[in-house]
Amino acid sequence: PVEDVRHVLVVKLWGVGNWALLRPIVRDVRARFPAARLSVLTLEPNRALVADLADDLHLVRPTGVLRAARDLARATWRLRRDPPDLALDFEPFAHAGALAARLARARQRLGFDTPGRARRHLYTVTVPLRADAHAARSFRDLAEAAGVPPAPYVPGHLAPSAAGLAQTAPLRAAGPYALVHPGSGDNFPGRRWSEAGFAAAARALGERGLRVLVTGGAGERDLAERVARAA
């Protein structure tokens, strides 16, 4: 691991859910290098999940290829003015963040050696992307390769916003409840757990006295209704 770190860059562009997993890991990175400035490169919609973690935010707008390319180039140029001593790219598949870290002249670049993605040459240190464990474990493996002390992954708490509390007030007033979300979006149907598994989980939650709400995206109504009926 690099010592005498003055500037750390954390890269994770896609995935609100991934950032929910990453928050406690980024805090561990901050604790490992307490005197370092911490920059984050991510997509603009993730701002609310990362603003309190970073000293410097570099945001990329995901609407339009040319706009995203301009934002990425601007972020890279800003980072080149004070190149990171250490860059951690938590993106397991895309190359954009790794290219930005390299073009920004980051002294040491850590990322995942994902099979079939030809990414190894972009990094100075690679970590295997594990197929036998939750993604959060791989994220922590990468942080530990940068010098964060080994430890189990501990989920972080997400504090609700005032707007979120206001929107959920009617639900909370009616007593404790649980959300079951069987969908995975249109891009990753292979990640879905079985409908029977979600229905069984919903029944078990109901038996514990919780109201169970089944949620989904706009194109997942049929899926949500099937799970609700089966439960």
Coordinates of N, CA and C in Angstrom, one line a residue:
P1 N 0.8 -1.2 0.0 CA 0.0 0.0 0.0 C 0.9 1.3 0.0
V2 N 0.3 2.3 -0.6 CA 1.0 3.6 -0.7 C 1.0 4.2 0.7
E3 N 2.1 4.8 1.1 CA 2.1 5.5 2.4 C 2.2 7.0 2.0
D4 N 2.2 7.9 3.0 CA 2.2 9.3 2.8 C 1.2 9.7 1.8
V5 N 0.0 9.3 2.0 CA -1.1 9.6 1.1 C -1.8 11.0 1.5
R6 N -1.7 11.9 0.5 CA -2.3 13.2 0.7 C -3.7 13.3 0.0
H7 N -3.9 12.5 -1.0 CA -5.1 12.7 -1.8 C -5.6 11.3 -2.3
V8 N -6.8 10.9 -1.9 CA -7.4 9.7 -2.3 C -8.6 9.9 -3.2
L9 N -8.6 9.1 -4.3 CA -9.8 9.2 -5.2 C -10.6 7.9 -5.1
V10 N -11.9 8.0 -4.9 CA -12.8 6.9 -4.9 C -13.7 7.0 -6.1
V11 N -13.7 6.0 -6.9 CA -14.5 6.0 -8.2 C -15.6 4.9 -8.1
K12 N -16.8 5.3 -8.2 CA -18.0 4.4 -8.5 C -19.0 5.2 -9.2
L13 N -19.2 4.9 -10.4 CA -20.1 5.7 -11.2 C -21.5 5.2 -11.1
W14 N -21.8 4.0 -11.5 CA -23.2 3.5 -11.6 C -23.6 2.9 -10.3
G15 N -24.9 3.0 -10.0 CA -25.5 2.2 -8.9 C -25.7 2.9 -7.6
V16 N -27.0 3.3 -7.4 CA -27.4 3.9 -6.1 C -27.2 2.8 -5.0
G17 N -27.7 1.6 -5.4 CA -27.6 0.5 -4.4 C -26.1 0.2 -4.0
N18 N -25.2 0.3 -5.0 CA -23.8 0.1 -4.7 C -23.3 1.1 -3.8
W19 N -23.7 2.4 -4.0 CA -23.2 3.4 -3.1 C -23.8 3.3 -1.7
A20 N -25.0 2.7 -1.5 CA -25.5 2.4 -0.2 C -24.6 1.4 0.5
L21 N -24.1 0.4 -0.3 CA -23.1 -0.6 0.3 C -21.7 0.0 0.5
L22 N -21.3 1.0 -0.3 CA -20.0 1.5 -0.2 C -19.8 2.5 0.9
R23 N -20.8 3.2 1.4 CA -20.7 4.3 2.3 C -19.8 3.9 3.5
P24 N -20.1 2.8 4.2 CA -19.2 2.4 5.4 C -17.8 2.1 5.0
I25 N -17.6 1.6 3.7 CA -16.2 1.3 3.3 C -15.5 2.5 3.0
V26 N -16.1 3.5 2.4 CA -15.4 4.8 2.2 C -15.1 5.5 3.5
R27 N -15.9 5.3 4.5 CA -15.6 5.8 5.8 C -14.3 5.1 6.4
D28 N -14.2 3.8 6.1 CA -13.0 3.1 6.6 C -11.8 3.6 5.9
V29 N -11.9 3.9 4.6 CA -10.8 4.4 3.8 C -10.4 5.8 4.4
R30 N -11.4 6.6 4.7 CA -11.1 7.9 5.4 C -10.4 7.7 6.7
A31 N -10.8 6.7 7.5 CA -10.2 6.5 8.8 C -8.7 6.0 8.6
R32 N -8.5 5.3 7.5 CA -7.1 4.8 7.3 C -6.2 5.9 6.9
F33 N -6.7 6.9 6.2 CA -5.9 8.0 5.7 C -6.5 9.3 6.2
P34 N -6.5 9.6 7.5 CA -7.2 10.7 8.1 C -6.8 12.1 7.6
A35 N -5.5 12.2 7.2 CA -5.0 13.5 6.8 C -5.2 13.8 5.3
A36 N -5.7 12.8 4.6 CA -5.8 12.9 3.1 C -7.1 13.6 2.7
R37 N -7.0 14.3 1.6 CA -8.2 14.8 1.0 C -8.9 13.7 0.2
L38 N -10.2 13.6 0.3 CA -10.9 12.5 -0.4 C -11.8 13.0 -1.5
S39 N -11.5 12.6 -2.7 CA -12.3 13.0 -3.9 C -13.1 11.8 -4.3
V40 N -14.3 12.1 -4.8 CA -15.2 11.0 -5.3 C -15.7 11.4 -6.7
L41 N -15.6 10.4 -7.6 CA -16.0 10.5 -9.0 C -17.2 9.6 -9.1
T42 N -18.4 10.2 -9.4 CA -19.6 9.3 -9.5 C -20.6 10.0 -10.4
L43 N -21.7 9.4 -10.6 CA -22.8 10.0 -11.4 C -23.6 11.0 -10.6
E44 N -24.1 12.0 -11.3 CA -24.8 13.1 -10.6 C -26.0 12.6 -9.7
P45 N -26.8 11.7 -10.2 CA -27.9 11.2 -9.3 C -27.4 10.6 -8.0
N46 N -26.2 10.3 -7.8 CA -25.7 9.7 -6.5 C -25.3 10.8 -5.5
R47 N -25.4 12.1 -5.9 CA -24.9 13.2 -5.1 C -25.4 13.0 -3.6
A48 N -26.7 12.7 -3.4 CA -27.2 12.7 -2.0 C -26.5 11.6 -1.1
L49 N -26.0 10.6 -1.8 CA -25.4 9.5 -1.0 C -23.9 9.7 -0.8
V50 N -23.3 10.6 -1.5 CA -21.9 10.8 -1.4 C -21.4 12.1 -0.8
A51 N -22.3 13.1 -0.8 CA -21.9 14.5 -0.5 C -21.2 14.6 0.8
D52 N -21.7 13.9 1.8 CA -21.2 14.0 3.2 C -19.9 13.2 3.3
L53 N -19.5 12.4 2.3 CA -18.3 11.6 2.5 C -17.1 12.2 1.9
A54 N -17.3 13.1 0.9 CA -16.2 13.6 0.1 C -15.8 15.1 0.5
D55 N -14.5 15.4 0.3 CA -14.0 16.8 0.3 C -14.3 17.4 -1.1
D56 N -14.1 16.6 -2.1 CA -14.3 17.1 -3.5 C -15.2 16.1 -4.3
L57 N -16.2 16.6 -4.9 CA -17.1 15.8 -5.7 C -16.9 16.1 -7.2
H58 N -16.8 15.0 -8.0 CA -16.6 15.2 -9.4 C -17.8 14.4 -10.0
L59 N -18.8 15.1 -10.5 CA -20.1 14.5 -10.9 C -20.2 14.4 -12.4
V60 N -20.7 13.3 -12.9 CA -20.9 13.0 -14.3 C -22.4 12.9 -14.6
R61 N -23.0 13.7 -15.5 CA -24.4 13.6 -15.8 C -24.6 12.4 -16.8
P62 N -25.5 11.5 -16.4 CA -25.7 10.3 -17.3 C -26.6 10.5 -18.5
T63 N -27.1 11.7 -18.7 CA -28.1 11.9 -19.8 C -27.3 12.4 -21.0
G64 N -27.1 11.5 -21.9 CA -26.4 11.8 -23.2 C -24.9 11.4 -23.1
V65 N -24.5 10.7 -24.2 CA -23.1 10.3 -24.2 C -22.1 11.4 -24.3
L66 N -22.4 12.4 -25.1 CA -21.5 13.6 -25.2 C -21.4 14.4 -23.9
R67 N -22.5 14.6 -23.3 CA -22.5 15.3 -22.0 C -21.7 14.5 -21.0
A68 N -21.9 13.2 -20.9 CA -21.2 12.4 -19.9 C -19.7 12.4 -20.2
A69 N -19.3 12.4 -21.5 CA -17.9 12.4 -21.9 C -17.3 13.7 -21.5
R70 N -18.0 14.8 -21.7 CA -17.5 16.1 -21.3 C -17.2 16.2 -19.8
D71 N -18.2 15.8 -19.1 CA -18.1 15.8 -17.6 C -16.9 15.0 -17.1
L72 N -16.8 13.8 -17.7 CA -15.7 12.9 -17.3 C -14.3 13.6 -17.7
A73 N -14.2 14.2 -18.9 CA -13.0 14.9 -19.2 C -12.7 16.0 -18.3
R74 N -13.7 16.8 -17.9 CA -13.5 17.9 -17.0 C -13.1 17.4 -15.6
A75 N -13.6 16.3 -15.2 CA -13.2 15.8 -13.9 C -11.8 15.3 -13.9
T76 N -11.4 14.7 -15.0 CA -10.0 14.2 -15.1 C -9.0 15.4 -15.1
W77 N -9.4 16.4 -15.8 CA -8.5 17.6 -15.9 C -8.4 18.2 -14.5
R78 N -9.5 18.3 -13.8 CA -9.4 18.9 -12.4 C -8.5 18.0 -11.5
L79 N -8.6 16.7 -11.7 CA -7.8 15.8 -10.8 C -6.3 15.8 -11.2
R80 N -6.0 16.1 -12.5 CA -4.6 16.2 -12.9 C -3.9 17.3 -12.2
R81 N -4.6 18.4 -11.8 CA -3.9 19.5 -11.1 C -3.3 19.1 -9.8
D82 N -3.9 18.1 -9.2 CA -3.3 17.6 -7.9 C -3.5 16.1 -8.0
P83 N -2.7 15.3 -8.7 CA -3.0 13.9 -8.9 C -3.1 13.1 -7.6
P84 N -4.1 12.2 -7.6 CA -4.3 11.4 -6.4 C -3.0 10.5 -6.1
D85 N -2.7 10.3 -4.9 CA -1.7 9.3 -4.5 C -2.2 7.9 -4.6
L86 N -3.5 7.8 -4.4 CA -4.2 6.5 -4.3 C -5.6 6.6 -4.9
A87 N -5.9 5.7 -5.9 CA -7.2 5.7 -6.5 C -7.8 4.3 -6.4
L88 N -9.0 4.3 -5.9 CA -9.7 3.0 -5.7 C -11.0 3.0 -6.6
D89 N -10.9 2.2 -7.6 CA -12.0 2.1 -8.6 C -12.9 0.9 -8.2
F90 N -14.1 1.2 -7.7 CA -15.0 0.2 -7.3 C -16.0 -0.3 -8.4
E91 N -15.7 0.2 -9.6 CA -16.5 -0.2 -10.8 C -16.0 -1.6 -11.3
P92 N -16.8 -2.7 -11.2 CA -16.3 -4.0 -11.6 C -16.3 -4.3 -13.1
F93 N -17.0 -3.5 -13.9 CA -17.1 -3.8 -15.3 C -16.7 -2.7 -16.2
A94 N -17.2 -1.5 -16.0 CA -16.9 -0.4 -16.9 C -15.4 0.1 -16.8
H95 N -14.9 0.7 -17.9 CA -13.6 1.2 -17.9 C -13.4 2.7 -17.7
A96 N -14.5 3.4 -17.7 CA -14.4 4.9 -17.7 C -13.7 5.4 -16.4
G97 N -14.0 4.9 -15.3 CA -13.4 5.4 -14.0 C -11.9 5.0 -14.0
A98 N -11.6 3.8 -14.4 CA -10.2 3.4 -14.5 C -9.3 4.3 -15.4
L99 N -9.9 4.6 -16.6 CA -9.2 5.5 -17.5 C -9.0 6.9 -16.9
A100 N -10.1 7.4 -16.2 CA -10.0 8.7 -15.6 C -8.9 8.7 -14.6
A101 N -8.8 7.7 -13.8 CA -7.7 7.6 -12.7 C -6.3 7.6 -13.4
R102 N -6.2 6.8 -14.4 CA -4.9 6.7 -15.1 C -4.5 8.0 -15.8
L103 N -5.5 8.7 -16.5 CA -5.2 9.9 -17.1 C -5.0 11.0 -16.1
A104 N -5.5 10.9 -14.9 CA -5.3 11.9 -13.9 C -4.0 11.7 -13.2
R105 N -3.2 10.7 -13.6 CA -1.9 10.4 -13.1 C -1.9 9.9 -11.6
A106 N -2.9 9.2 -11.3 CA -2.9 8.6 -9.9 C -1.7 7.7 -9.7
R107 N -1.0 7.9 -8.6 CA 0.2 7.2 -8.4 C 0.0 5.7 -8.3
Q108 N -1.0 5.3 -7.5 CA -1.3 3.9 -7.4 C -2.8 3.7 -7.6
R109 N -3.2 2.8 -8.5 CA -4.5 2.6 -8.9 C -4.9 1.1 -8.6
L110 N -6.0 1.0 -7.8 CA -6.5 -0.3 -7.4 C -7.9 -0.5 -8.0
G111 N -8.1 -1.7 -8.6 CA -9.4 -2.1 -9.2 C -9.5 -3.6 -9.3
F112 N -10.7 -4.0 -9.8 CA -11.0 -5.4 -9.9 C -10.5 -6.0 -11.2
D113 N -9.9 -7.2 -11.1 CA -9.5 -8.0 -12.2 C -10.7 -8.8 -12.6
T114 N -11.7 -8.2 -13.3 CA -12.9 -8.9 -13.7 C -12.7 -9.8 -14.9
P115 N -13.0 -11.1 -14.8 CA -12.8 -12.0 -16.0 C -13.5 -11.5 -17.2
G116 N -12.7 -11.5 -18.3 CA -13.2 -11.1 -19.6 C -13.4 -9.7 -19.9
R117 N -12.9 -8.8 -19.0 CA -13.1 -7.4 -19.2 C -11.8 -6.6 -19.6
A118 N -10.7 -7.3 -19.6 CA -9.4 -6.7 -20.1 C -9.1 -5.4 -19.4
R119 N -9.2 -5.4 -18.0 CA -9.0 -4.2 -17.2 C -7.7 -4.2 -16.5
R120 N -7.0 -5.3 -16.4 CA -5.8 -5.4 -15.5 C -4.7 -4.4 -15.9
H121 N -4.6 -4.0 -17.1 CA -3.5 -3.1 -17.5 C -3.7 -1.7 -17.1
L122 N -5.0 -1.4 -16.6 CA -5.3 0.0 -16.2 C -4.9 0.3 -14.8
Y123 N -4.5 -0.8 -14.0 CA -4.3 -0.6 -12.6 C -2.8 -1.0 -12.2
T124 N -2.4 -0.5 -11.1 CA -1.1 -1.0 -10.5 C -1.3 -2.2 -9.6
V125 N -2.5 -2.3 -9.0 CA -2.8 -3.4 -8.2 C -4.2 -3.9 -8.5
T126 N -4.4 -5.2 -8.7 CA -5.8 -5.7 -8.9 C -6.2 -6.7 -7.8
V127 N -7.5 -6.8 -7.7 CA -8.2 -7.6 -6.7 C -9.2 -8.5 -7.4
P128 N -9.3 -9.8 -7.1 CA -10.3 -10.6 -7.8 C -11.7 -10.1 -7.4
L129 N -12.6 -10.1 -8.4 CA -14.0 -9.9 -8.2 C -14.6 -11.2 -7.9
R130 N -15.1 -11.4 -6.6 CA -15.5 -12.7 -6.1 C -16.8 -13.1 -6.6
A131 N -16.9 -14.4 -7.0 CA -18.2 -14.9 -7.4 C -18.9 -15.7 -6.3
D132 N -18.2 -15.9 -5.2 CA -18.7 -16.7 -4.1 C -19.1 -15.9 -2.9
A133 N -19.2 -14.6 -3.0 CA -19.6 -13.8 -1.9 C -20.4 -12.6 -2.4
H134 N -21.0 -11.9 -1.4 CA -21.8 -10.7 -1.8 C -20.8 -9.6 -2.3
A135 N -21.4 -8.7 -3.2 CA -20.6 -7.6 -3.7 C -19.9 -6.8 -2.7
A136 N -20.6 -6.6 -1.5 CA -20.0 -5.8 -0.4 C -18.7 -6.4 0.0
R137 N -18.5 -7.7 0.0 CA -17.3 -8.3 0.4 C -16.2 -8.0 -0.6
S138 N -16.5 -8.0 -1.9 CA -15.4 -7.6 -2.9 C -15.1 -6.2 -2.7
F139 N -16.0 -5.3 -2.4 CA -15.7 -3.9 -2.2 C -14.8 -3.8 -1.1
R140 N -15.0 -4.5 0.0 CA -14.1 -4.4 1.2 C -12.7 -5.0 0.9
D141 N -12.7 -6.0 0.1 CA -11.4 -6.6 -0.3 C -10.5 -5.5 -1.0
L142 N -11.2 -4.7 -1.8 CA -10.4 -3.7 -2.5 C -9.9 -2.7 -1.6
A143 N -10.7 -2.3 -0.6 CA -10.3 -1.3 0.4 C -9.1 -1.9 1.3
E144 N -9.2 -3.2 1.6 CA -8.2 -3.8 2.4 C -6.9 -3.9 1.6
A145 N -6.9 -4.0 0.3 CA -5.7 -4.0 -0.5 C -5.0 -2.7 -0.5
A146 N -5.8 -1.6 -0.2 CA -5.3 -0.3 0.0 C -4.7 0.0 1.4
G147 N -4.9 -0.9 2.3 CA -4.3 -0.7 3.6 C -5.4 -0.6 4.7
V148 N -6.7 -0.7 4.4 CA -7.7 -0.7 5.4 C -7.6 -2.0 6.2
P149 N -7.6 -2.0 7.5 CA -7.4 -3.2 8.3 C -8.5 -4.2 8.0
P150 N -8.2 -5.5 7.8 CA -9.2 -6.5 7.5 C -10.2 -6.6 8.6
A151 N -11.5 -6.8 8.2 CA -12.6 -6.9 9.1 C -13.8 -7.3 8.3
P152 N -14.8 -7.8 9.0 CA -16.1 -8.2 8.3 C -16.7 -6.9 7.8
Y153 N -17.6 -7.1 6.7 CA -18.3 -5.9 6.2 C -19.5 -5.6 7.2
V154 N -19.6 -4.4 7.6 CA -20.7 -3.9 8.5 C -21.5 -2.9 7.7
P155 N -22.8 -3.2 7.5 CA -23.6 -2.2 6.8 C -23.7 -0.9 7.5
G156 N -23.8 0.2 6.7 CA -23.9 1.5 7.3 C -25.4 1.9 7.4
H157 N -25.7 2.9 8.3 CA -27.0 3.4 8.4 C -27.3 4.5 7.5
L158 N -28.4 4.5 6.8 CA -28.9 5.6 5.9 C -29.9 6.4 6.7
A159 N -29.6 7.6 6.9 CA -30.5 8.5 7.6 C -31.5 9.1 6.7
P160 N -32.8 9.0 7.0 CA -33.9 9.5 6.1 C -33.9 11.0 6.0
S161 N -34.2 11.5 4.9 CA -34.3 12.9 4.7 C -35.7 13.4 5.3
A162 N -35.8 14.7 5.4 CA -37.1 15.3 5.9 C -38.2 15.0 4.9
A163 N -37.9 15.1 3.6 CA -38.9 14.8 2.6 C -39.3 13.3 2.7
G164 N -38.3 12.4 2.9 CA -38.7 11.0 3.0 C -39.5 10.7 4.2
L165 N -39.2 11.3 5.3 CA -40.0 11.1 6.5 C -41.4 11.6 6.3
A166 N -41.6 12.7 5.6 CA -42.9 13.2 5.4 C -43.7 12.3 4.5
Q167 N -43.1 11.7 3.4 CA -43.8 10.9 2.5 C -44.2 9.5 3.1
T168 N -43.4 9.1 4.1 CA -43.7 7.8 4.7 C -44.5 7.9 6.0
A169 N -44.8 9.1 6.4 CA -45.5 9.3 7.7 C -46.8 8.5 7.8
P170 N -47.7 8.4 6.7 CA -48.9 7.6 6.8 C -48.6 6.1 7.1
L171 N -47.6 5.6 6.4 CA -47.2 4.2 6.6 C -46.7 4.0 8.1
R172 N -45.9 4.8 8.5 CA -45.3 4.6 9.9 C -46.4 4.8 11.0
A173 N -47.3 5.7 10.7 CA -48.4 5.9 11.7 C -49.2 4.6 11.9
A174 N -49.3 3.8 10.9 CA -50.2 2.6 11.0 C -49.4 1.4 11.6
G175 N -48.2 1.6 12.0 CA -47.5 0.5 12.7 C -46.3 0.0 11.9
P176 N -45.6 -1.0 12.4 CA -44.4 -1.5 11.8 C -44.8 -2.2 10.5
Y177 N -43.9 -2.1 9.5 CA -44.1 -2.7 8.2 C -42.8 -3.1 7.6
A178 N -42.9 -4.0 6.6 CA -41.7 -4.4 5.8 C -41.9 -4.2 4.3
L179 N -40.9 -3.9 3.6 CA -40.9 -3.8 2.2 C -40.3 -5.1 1.5
V180 N -41.0 -5.6 0.5 CA -40.4 -6.7 -0.3 C -40.3 -6.2 -1.7
H181 N -39.1 -6.2 -2.3 CA -38.9 -5.7 -3.6 C -38.3 -6.8 -4.5
P182 N -39.2 -7.5 -5.2 CA -38.7 -8.7 -5.9 C -38.0 -8.4 -7.3
G183 N -38.2 -7.1 -7.8 CA -37.6 -6.8 -9.1 C -36.1 -6.5 -9.0
S184 N -35.5 -6.3 -10.2 CA -34.1 -5.9 -10.3 C -33.9 -5.0 -11.5
G185 N -35.0 -4.4 -12.0 CA -34.9 -3.5 -13.1 C -34.8 -4.3 -14.4
D186 N -34.9 -3.7 -15.5 CA -34.9 -4.4 -16.8 C -33.6 -4.9 -17.2
N187 N -32.5 -4.4 -16.7 CA -31.1 -4.8 -17.2 C -30.6 -6.1 -16.6
F188 N -31.1 -6.4 -15.4 CA -30.5 -7.6 -14.7 C -31.5 -8.6 -14.2
P189 N -32.4 -9.1 -15.0 CA -33.4 -10.1 -14.5 C -32.7 -11.3 -14.0
G190 N -31.5 -11.6 -14.4 CA -30.8 -12.8 -13.9 C -30.4 -12.7 -12.4
R191 N -30.4 -11.5 -11.9 CA -30.1 -11.3 -10.5 C -31.3 -11.6 -9.5
R192 N -32.4 -11.7 -10.1 CA -33.6 -11.9 -9.2 C -33.6 -13.2 -8.5
W193 N -34.0 -13.1 -7.2 CA -34.3 -14.3 -6.4 C -35.6 -14.8 -6.9
S194 N -36.0 -16.0 -6.6 CA -37.2 -16.6 -7.1 C -38.5 -15.9 -6.5
E195 N -39.5 -15.9 -7.3 CA -40.8 -15.4 -6.8 C -41.3 -16.1 -5.6
A196 N -41.1 -17.5 -5.6 CA -41.5 -18.3 -4.5 C -40.7 -17.9 -3.2
G197 N -39.4 -17.6 -3.4 CA -38.6 -17.2 -2.3 C -39.1 -15.9 -1.7
F198 N -39.4 -14.9 -2.5 CA -39.9 -13.6 -2.0 C -41.3 -13.8 -1.3
A199 N -42.1 -14.7 -1.9 CA -43.5 -14.9 -1.3 C -43.3 -15.6 0.1
A200 N -42.4 -16.5 0.2 CA -42.2 -17.2 1.5 C -41.6 -16.2 2.5
A201 N -40.7 -15.3 2.1 CA -40.2 -14.3 3.0 C -41.3 -13.3 3.4
A202 N -42.2 -13.0 2.5 CA -43.3 -12.1 2.9 C -44.2 -12.7 3.9
R203 N -44.5 -14.0 3.7 CA -45.4 -14.7 4.6 C -44.7 -14.8 6.0
A204 N -43.4 -15.1 6.0 CA -42.7 -15.1 7.3 C -42.8 -13.8 8.0
L205 N -42.6 -12.7 7.3 CA -42.7 -11.3 7.9 C -44.1 -11.1 8.4
G206 N -45.1 -11.5 7.6 CA -46.5 -11.3 8.1 C -46.8 -12.0 9.4
E207 N -46.2 -13.2 9.5 CA -46.4 -14.1 10.7 C -45.8 -13.4 11.9
R208 N -44.8 -12.5 11.7 CA -44.2 -11.8 12.8 C -44.9 -10.5 13.2
G209 N -46.1 -10.3 12.5 CA -46.9 -9.1 12.9 C -46.6 -7.9 12.1
L210 N -45.9 -8.0 11.0 CA -45.6 -6.9 10.2 C -46.5 -6.8 9.0
R211 N -46.9 -5.6 8.6 CA -47.6 -5.4 7.4 C -46.5 -5.5 6.3
V212 N -46.9 -6.1 5.2 CA -45.9 -6.3 4.1 C -46.4 -5.6 2.9
L213 N -45.5 -4.7 2.4 CA -45.8 -4.0 1.1 C -44.8 -4.5 0.1
V214 N -45.4 -4.9 -1.1 CA -44.6 -5.3 -2.2 C -44.4 -4.2 -3.2
T215 N -43.1 -3.8 -3.5 CA -42.8 -2.7 -4.3 C -42.2 -3.1 -5.6
G216 N -42.2 -2.2 -6.6 CA -41.5 -2.5 -7.9 C -41.5 -1.3 -8.8
G217 N -40.7 -1.4 -9.8 CA -40.6 -0.3 -10.8 C -41.9 -0.3 -11.7
A218 N -41.9 0.7 -12.6 CA -43.1 0.8 -13.5 C -43.4 -0.4 -14.3
G219 N -42.3 -1.2 -14.7 CA -42.5 -2.3 -15.5 C -42.6 -3.6 -14.8
E220 N -42.7 -3.5 -13.4 CA -42.7 -4.7 -12.6 C -44.0 -5.0 -11.9
R221 N -45.1 -4.3 -12.3 CA -46.4 -4.5 -11.7 C -46.8 -6.0 -11.6
D222 N -46.7 -6.6 -12.8 CA -47.2 -8.0 -12.8 C -46.4 -8.9 -11.9
L223 N -45.0 -8.7 -11.8 CA -44.2 -9.4 -10.9 C -44.6 -9.2 -9.5
A224 N -44.8 -7.9 -9.1 CA -45.2 -7.6 -7.7 C -46.5 -8.2 -7.4
E225 N -47.5 -8.2 -8.3 CA -48.8 -8.7 -8.0 C -48.7 -10.3 -7.9
R226 N -47.9 -10.9 -8.7 CA -47.7 -12.4 -8.5 C -47.2 -12.7 -7.1
V227 N -46.1 -12.0 -6.7 CA -45.6 -12.3 -5.4 C -46.6 -12.0 -4.3
A228 N -47.3 -10.9 -4.4 CA -48.3 -10.6 -3.4 C -49.4 -11.7 -3.3
R229 N -49.9 -12.1 -4.5 CA -50.9 -13.2 -4.4 C -50.3 -14.5 -3.8
A230 N -49.1 -14.8 -4.2 CA -48.5 -16.1 -3.7 C -48.2 -16.0 -2.2
A231 N -48.1 -14.8 -1.7 CA -47.8 -14.6 -0.2 C -49.1 -14.6 0.6

